[in-house]
XYZ file of C-alpha atoms in Angstrom:
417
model
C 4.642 -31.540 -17.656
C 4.498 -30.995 -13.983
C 7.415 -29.052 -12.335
C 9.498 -30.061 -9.899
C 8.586 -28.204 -6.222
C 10.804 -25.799 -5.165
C 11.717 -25.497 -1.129
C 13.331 -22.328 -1.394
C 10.388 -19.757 -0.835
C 11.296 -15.855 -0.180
C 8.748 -13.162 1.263
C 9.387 -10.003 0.081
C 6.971 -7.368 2.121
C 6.957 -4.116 -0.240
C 7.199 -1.019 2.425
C 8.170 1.838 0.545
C 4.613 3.448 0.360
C 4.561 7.882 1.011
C 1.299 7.612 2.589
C 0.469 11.354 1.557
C -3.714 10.417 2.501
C -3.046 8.986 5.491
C -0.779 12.615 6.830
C 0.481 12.982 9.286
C 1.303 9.194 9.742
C 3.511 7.058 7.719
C 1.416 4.220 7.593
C 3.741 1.161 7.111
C 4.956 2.112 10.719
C 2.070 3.502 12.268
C -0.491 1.081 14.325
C -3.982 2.346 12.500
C -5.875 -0.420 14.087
C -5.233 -0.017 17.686
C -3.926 -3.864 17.774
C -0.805 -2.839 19.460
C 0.922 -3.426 16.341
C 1.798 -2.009 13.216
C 1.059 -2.829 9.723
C 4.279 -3.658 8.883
C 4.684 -5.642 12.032
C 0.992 -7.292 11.590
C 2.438 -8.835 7.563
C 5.353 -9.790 9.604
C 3.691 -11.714 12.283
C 1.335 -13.166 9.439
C 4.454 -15.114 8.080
C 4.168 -17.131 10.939
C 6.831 -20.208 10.171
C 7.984 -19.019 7.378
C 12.033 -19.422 7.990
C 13.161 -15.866 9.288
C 16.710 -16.041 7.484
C 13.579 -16.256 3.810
C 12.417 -13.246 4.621
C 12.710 -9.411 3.049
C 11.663 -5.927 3.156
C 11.772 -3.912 0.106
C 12.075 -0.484 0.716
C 13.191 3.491 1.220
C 16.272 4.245 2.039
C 14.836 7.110 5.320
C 12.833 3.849 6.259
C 15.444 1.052 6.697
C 16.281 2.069 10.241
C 12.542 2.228 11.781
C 11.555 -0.813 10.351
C 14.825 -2.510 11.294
C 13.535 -0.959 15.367
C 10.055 -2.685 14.654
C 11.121 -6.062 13.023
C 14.522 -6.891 14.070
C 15.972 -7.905 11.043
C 19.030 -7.717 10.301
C 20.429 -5.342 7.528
C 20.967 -7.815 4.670
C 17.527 -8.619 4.732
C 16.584 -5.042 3.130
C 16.661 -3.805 -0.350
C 16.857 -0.187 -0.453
C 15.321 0.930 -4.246
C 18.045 2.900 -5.697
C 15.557 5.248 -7.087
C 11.873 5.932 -7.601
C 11.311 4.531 -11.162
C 7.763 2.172 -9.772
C 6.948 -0.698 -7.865
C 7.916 -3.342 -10.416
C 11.338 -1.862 -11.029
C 11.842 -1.899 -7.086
C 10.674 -5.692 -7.499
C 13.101 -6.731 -9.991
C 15.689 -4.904 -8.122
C 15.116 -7.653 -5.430
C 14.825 -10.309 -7.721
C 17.966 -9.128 -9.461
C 19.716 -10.327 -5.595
C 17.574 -13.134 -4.817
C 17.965 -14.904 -7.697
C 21.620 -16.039 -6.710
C 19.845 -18.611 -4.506
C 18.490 -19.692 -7.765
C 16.299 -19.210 -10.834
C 13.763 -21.357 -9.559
C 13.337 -19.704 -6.010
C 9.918 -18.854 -5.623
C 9.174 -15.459 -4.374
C 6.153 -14.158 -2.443
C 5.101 -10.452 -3.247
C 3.277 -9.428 -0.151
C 2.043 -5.714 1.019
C 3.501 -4.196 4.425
C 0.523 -1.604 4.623
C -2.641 -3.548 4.422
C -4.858 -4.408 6.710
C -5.766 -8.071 6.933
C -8.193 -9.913 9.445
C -8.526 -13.771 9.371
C -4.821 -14.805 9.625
C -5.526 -18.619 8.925
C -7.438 -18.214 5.692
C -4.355 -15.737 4.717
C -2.141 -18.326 5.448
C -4.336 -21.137 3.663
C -4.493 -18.671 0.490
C -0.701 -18.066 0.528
C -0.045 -21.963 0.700
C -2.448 -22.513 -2.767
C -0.876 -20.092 -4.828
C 2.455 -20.940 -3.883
C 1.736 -24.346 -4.832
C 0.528 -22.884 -8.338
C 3.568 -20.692 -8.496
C 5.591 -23.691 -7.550
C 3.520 -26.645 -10.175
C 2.894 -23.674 -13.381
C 4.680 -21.522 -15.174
C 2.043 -18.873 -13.222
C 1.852 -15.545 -11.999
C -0.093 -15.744 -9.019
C -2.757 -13.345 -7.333
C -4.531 -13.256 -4.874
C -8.148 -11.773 -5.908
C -10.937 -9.916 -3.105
C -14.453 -9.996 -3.193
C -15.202 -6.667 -3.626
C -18.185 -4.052 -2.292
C -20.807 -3.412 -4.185
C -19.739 0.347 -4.284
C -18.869 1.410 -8.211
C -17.117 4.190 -6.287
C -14.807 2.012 -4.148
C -13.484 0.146 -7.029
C -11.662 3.239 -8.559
C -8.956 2.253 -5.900
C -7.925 -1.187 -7.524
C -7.085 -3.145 -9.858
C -10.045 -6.233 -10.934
C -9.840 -9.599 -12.400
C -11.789 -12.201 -13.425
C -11.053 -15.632 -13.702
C -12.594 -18.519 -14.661
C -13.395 -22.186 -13.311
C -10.193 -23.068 -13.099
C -8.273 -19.917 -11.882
C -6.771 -18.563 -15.013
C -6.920 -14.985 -15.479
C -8.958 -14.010 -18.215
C -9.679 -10.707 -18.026
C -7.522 -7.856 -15.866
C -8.178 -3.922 -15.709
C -6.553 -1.338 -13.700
C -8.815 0.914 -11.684
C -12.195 1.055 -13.387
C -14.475 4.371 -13.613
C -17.445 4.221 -11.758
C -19.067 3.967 -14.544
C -17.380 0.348 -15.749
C -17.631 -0.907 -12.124
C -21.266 -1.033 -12.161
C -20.933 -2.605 -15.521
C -18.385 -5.378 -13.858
C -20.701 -5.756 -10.859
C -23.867 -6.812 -13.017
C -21.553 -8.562 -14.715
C -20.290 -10.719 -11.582
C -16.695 -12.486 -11.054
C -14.875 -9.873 -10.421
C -12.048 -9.287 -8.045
C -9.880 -6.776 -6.358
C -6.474 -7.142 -6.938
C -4.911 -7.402 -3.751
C -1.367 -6.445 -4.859
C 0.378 -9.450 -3.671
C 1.722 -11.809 -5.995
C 3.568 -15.269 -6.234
C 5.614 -16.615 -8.574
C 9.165 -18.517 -9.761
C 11.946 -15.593 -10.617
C 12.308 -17.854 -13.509
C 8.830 -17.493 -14.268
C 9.024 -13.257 -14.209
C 11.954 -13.046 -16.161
C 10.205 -15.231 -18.900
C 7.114 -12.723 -18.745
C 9.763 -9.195 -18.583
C 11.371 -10.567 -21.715
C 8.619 -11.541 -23.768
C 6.379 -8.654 -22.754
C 8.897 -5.931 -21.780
C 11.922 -6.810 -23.548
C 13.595 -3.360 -23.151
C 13.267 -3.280 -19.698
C 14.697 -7.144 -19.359
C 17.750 -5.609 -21.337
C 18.256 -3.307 -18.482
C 17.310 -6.266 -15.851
C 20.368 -8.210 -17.272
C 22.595 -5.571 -17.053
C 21.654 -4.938 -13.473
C 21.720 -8.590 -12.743
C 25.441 -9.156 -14.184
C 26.678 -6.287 -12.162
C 25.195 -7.590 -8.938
C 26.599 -10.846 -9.488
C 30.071 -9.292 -10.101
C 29.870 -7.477 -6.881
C 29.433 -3.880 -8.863
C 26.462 -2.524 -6.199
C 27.549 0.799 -7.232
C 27.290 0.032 -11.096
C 24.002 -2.037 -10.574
C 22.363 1.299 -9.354
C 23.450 3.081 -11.444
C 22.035 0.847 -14.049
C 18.877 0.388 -12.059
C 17.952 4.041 -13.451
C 17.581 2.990 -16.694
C 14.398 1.929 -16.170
C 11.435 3.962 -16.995
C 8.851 4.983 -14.391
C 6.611 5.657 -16.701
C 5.760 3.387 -19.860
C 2.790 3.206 -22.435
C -0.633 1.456 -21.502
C -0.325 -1.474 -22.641
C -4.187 -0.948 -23.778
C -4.499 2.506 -24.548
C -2.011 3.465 -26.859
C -1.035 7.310 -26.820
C -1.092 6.914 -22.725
C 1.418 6.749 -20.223
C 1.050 4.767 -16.735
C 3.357 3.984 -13.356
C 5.418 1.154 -14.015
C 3.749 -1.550 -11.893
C 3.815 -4.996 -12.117
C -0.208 -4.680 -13.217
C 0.403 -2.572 -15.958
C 4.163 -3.939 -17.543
C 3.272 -8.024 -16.679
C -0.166 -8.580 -15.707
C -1.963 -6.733 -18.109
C -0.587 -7.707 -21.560
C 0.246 -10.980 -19.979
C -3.716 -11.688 -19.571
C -4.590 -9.814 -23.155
C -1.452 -11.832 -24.972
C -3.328 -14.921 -23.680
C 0.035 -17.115 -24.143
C -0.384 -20.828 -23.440
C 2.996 -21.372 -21.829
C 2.647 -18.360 -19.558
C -0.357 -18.062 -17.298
C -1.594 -15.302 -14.858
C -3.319 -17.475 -11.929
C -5.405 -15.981 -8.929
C -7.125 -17.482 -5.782
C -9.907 -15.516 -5.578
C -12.754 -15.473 -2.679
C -9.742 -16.057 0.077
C -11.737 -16.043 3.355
C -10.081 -13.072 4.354
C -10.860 -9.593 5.325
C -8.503 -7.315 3.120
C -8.548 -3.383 3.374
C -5.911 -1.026 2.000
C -6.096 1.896 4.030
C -5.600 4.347 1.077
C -7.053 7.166 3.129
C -8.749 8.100 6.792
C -12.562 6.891 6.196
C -11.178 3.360 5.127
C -10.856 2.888 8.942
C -14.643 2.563 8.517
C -13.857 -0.704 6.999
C -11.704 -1.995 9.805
C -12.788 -0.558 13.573
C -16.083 -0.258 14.853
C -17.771 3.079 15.493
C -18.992 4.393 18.855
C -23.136 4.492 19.131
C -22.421 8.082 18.277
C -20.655 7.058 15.077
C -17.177 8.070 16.102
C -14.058 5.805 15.321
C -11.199 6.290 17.812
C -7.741 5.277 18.191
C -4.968 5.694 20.725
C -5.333 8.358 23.709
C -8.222 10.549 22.829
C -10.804 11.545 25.278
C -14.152 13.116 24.023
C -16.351 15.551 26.333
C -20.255 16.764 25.059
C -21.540 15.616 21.403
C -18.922 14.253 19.375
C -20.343 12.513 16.954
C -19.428 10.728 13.363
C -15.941 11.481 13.430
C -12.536 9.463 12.994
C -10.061 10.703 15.729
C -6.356 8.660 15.756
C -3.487 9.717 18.125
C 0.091 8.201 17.522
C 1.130 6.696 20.486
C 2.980 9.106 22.800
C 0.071 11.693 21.619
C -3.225 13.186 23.145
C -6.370 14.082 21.550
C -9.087 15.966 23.718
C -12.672 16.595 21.222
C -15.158 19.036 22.954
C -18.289 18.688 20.987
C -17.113 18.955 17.367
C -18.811 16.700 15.013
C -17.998 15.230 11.366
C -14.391 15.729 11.995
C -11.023 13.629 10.718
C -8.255 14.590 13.329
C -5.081 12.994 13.043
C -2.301 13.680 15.095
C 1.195 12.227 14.820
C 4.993 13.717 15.187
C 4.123 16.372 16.933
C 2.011 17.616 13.881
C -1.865 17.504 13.674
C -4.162 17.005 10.595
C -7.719 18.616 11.705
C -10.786 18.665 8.701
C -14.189 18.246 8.302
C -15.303 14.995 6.666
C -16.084 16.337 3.643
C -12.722 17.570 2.630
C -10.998 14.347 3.163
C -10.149 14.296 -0.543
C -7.682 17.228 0.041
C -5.862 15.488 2.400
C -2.988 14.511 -0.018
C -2.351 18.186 -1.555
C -2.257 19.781 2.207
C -0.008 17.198 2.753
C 2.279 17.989 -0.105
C 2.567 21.737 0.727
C 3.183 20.966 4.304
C 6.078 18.901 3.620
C 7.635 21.631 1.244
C 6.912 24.602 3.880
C 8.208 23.351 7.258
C 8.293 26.607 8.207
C 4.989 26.717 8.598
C 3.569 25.939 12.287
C -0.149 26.493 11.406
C -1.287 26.198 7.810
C -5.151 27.338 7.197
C -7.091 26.035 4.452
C -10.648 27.503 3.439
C -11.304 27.701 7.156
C -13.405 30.668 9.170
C -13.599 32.027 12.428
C -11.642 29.936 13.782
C -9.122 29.604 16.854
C -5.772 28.030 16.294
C -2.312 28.205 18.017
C 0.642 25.426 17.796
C 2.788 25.342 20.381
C 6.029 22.524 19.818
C 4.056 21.218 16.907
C 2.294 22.008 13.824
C -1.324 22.104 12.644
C -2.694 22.029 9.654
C -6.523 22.640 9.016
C -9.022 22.525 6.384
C -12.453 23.248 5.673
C -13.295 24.095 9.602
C -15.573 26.754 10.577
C -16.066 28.078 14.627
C -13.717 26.126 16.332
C -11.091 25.998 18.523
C -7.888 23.982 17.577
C -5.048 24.226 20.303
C -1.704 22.148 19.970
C 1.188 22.097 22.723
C 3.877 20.037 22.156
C 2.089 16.126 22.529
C -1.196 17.555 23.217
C -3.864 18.557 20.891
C -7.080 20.294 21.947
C -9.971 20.990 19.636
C -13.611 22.244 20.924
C -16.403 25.025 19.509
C -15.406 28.273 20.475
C -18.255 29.583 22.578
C -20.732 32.351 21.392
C -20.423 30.661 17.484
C -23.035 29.615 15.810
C -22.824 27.297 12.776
């Protein structure tokens, strides 16, 4: 039997993201694209007509007051999570307030740090599965064509669904191994993270498939309703951020909404609860999970160099990605295969081929504040910081010099690599 349509839509744009590859930018506030704009402005502006007074940012607590600068929302319109127990905790947190404007409000999952190019397919895609959401008793995503790259599918969650759009077949972040399997096999998808569905719809799925953790959603719910904030947080931390693969017994995984709902959801295969997706969107997506996804997104220079914001390049620079927050300067002399990031008054400077370390050099940086320069496997090098930090890794013969909003980096002369 067809469901009655539901008017009351709410966008929720998750924001809460660390952004640890991506150092020394937060990337939810940072403009990565030089568009002027940044990503959490860019999902904002793709809302379009969506009523303002329907829309919400899930978040951090340290990031409620920047965003609030960037989007001018007012402070209702935030949910802070009350602690870090996943993404589909956070979620039901949200739900847990949004479903006093009803059980049947339909809410739209969407990602504040993704980049997204085609804004009128977007907005075409949106409008399908919210019908879905709206007409099923669906979970609705929104699936990617993906690259033919086994290694770029170790990123993402995949689905495949058939003729009609029912998910029959989901898997979280294949091995490069089973990607080249799932590309020969064709119709497969990226998951794109954002999701549609009625709160009516998710509460089914958490009790059926989670049923402890809808015992702790009720609890939470009841308190919110009573006015007990306090008591509903303190509730909240019941949940578990970890909890058992749901296909790999003996394992533990985040709690996300594709591993607690999507994935036993799709395996369970119940008839009166459906995982949906409009795949093949028209769309350019790319999650900018770390500094050569920009590849993806901006064109390169003839000499192969991506820049963005105030950086000026003197001699052979050449297949490098150089981004300056705004406010900053960047000044290359003739380095090549460099990543140089500079934000905050703190600059990020490695070779290429180290970009995997980005995250761990991040981590100790964050703990050791003391630190102005922090070296990494580097040689003969040059570096001073001067109102600002730098941290460097991998580099060999070269110059790195940082005052205040400035950063300078160049061969040192005489050195030969």
């Amino acid at each position: 039997m067809a469901l009655v349509k539901n008017s009351h839509r709410y966008a929720l744009i998750l924001a809460g993201g660390q952004s640890s590859r991506l150092f020394p930018f937060n990337k939810v506030l940072a403009d990565l694209t030089g568009s002027g704009r940044s990503l959490i402005q860019q999902a904002y502006d793709r809302l379009g007509p969506w009523p303002k007074k329907h829309i919400y940012v899930l978040t951090v607590k340290d990031m409620v007051t920047p965003i609030r600068r960037q989007l001018k929302l007012p402070a209702a319109h935030f949910f802070v999570d009350p602690a870090r127990r996943g993404t589909w905790p956070a979620i039901l947190w949200a739900m847990a307030h949004l479903r006093r404007e009803g059980p049947d409000a339909v809410l739209a999952v969407l990602t504040g740090d993704h980049v997204i190019q085609g804004s009128r397919a977007f907005s075409q895609a949106m409008r399908r599965a919210l019908r879905i959401a709206e007409d099923q008793a669906a979970i609705v995503m929104l699936g990617i064509p993906p690259k033919e790259d086994p290694e770029q599918w170790r990123g993402f969650g995949c689905l495949r669904a058939d003729a009609d759009g029912r998910v029959v077949e989901f898997r979280e972040k294949p091995s490069a191994e089973l990607a080249r399997q799932m590309i020969d096999q064709g119709g497969w998808h990226w998951n794109s993270g954002m999701f549609f569905f009625r709160i009516s719809t998710a509460e089914t799925a958490l009790e059926r498939l989670q049923p402890e953790m809808h015992r702790v959603y009720r609890a939470m719910m009841s308190a919110i309703e009573a006015g007990k904030k306090d008591e509903a947080a303190f509730i909240y931390q019941d949940f578990p951020d970890k909890i058992p693969h749901p296909l790999d017994p003996g394992h533990y995984v985040d709690n996300s909404i594709d591993y607690a709902v999507m994935t036993p959801l799709v395996s369970r295969a119940d008839a009166n609860l459906g995982a949906y997706a409009v795949c093949d969107a028209g769309f350019r997506w790319t999650d900018l999970g770390q500094w050569d996804a920009l590849k993806n997104v901006l064109k390169a220079d003839r000499r192969g160099t991506i820049r963005v914001g105030n950086v000026g390049l003197k001699g052979d620079v050449r297949d490098s990605i150089l981004v300056a927050e705004s406010g900053h300067a960047i000044e290359i002399d003739g380095a090549q295969n460099l990543i140089v990031a500079f934000a905050r008054r703190t600059a990020l400077v490695l070779t290429a081929a180290n970009l995997a370390r980005v995250k761990e050099a991040a981590q100790e940086a964050l703990k050791r504040p003391d630190r102005v320069v922090m070296e990494h496997e580097t040689q003969e090098c040059d570096i001073q910081a001067a109102g600002g930090r730098v941290i460097a890794i991998g580099l060999s013969g070269l110059r790195v010099h940082l005052k205040g909003r400035r950063l300078v980096v160049s061969m040192k002369r005489g050195f030969i690599r």
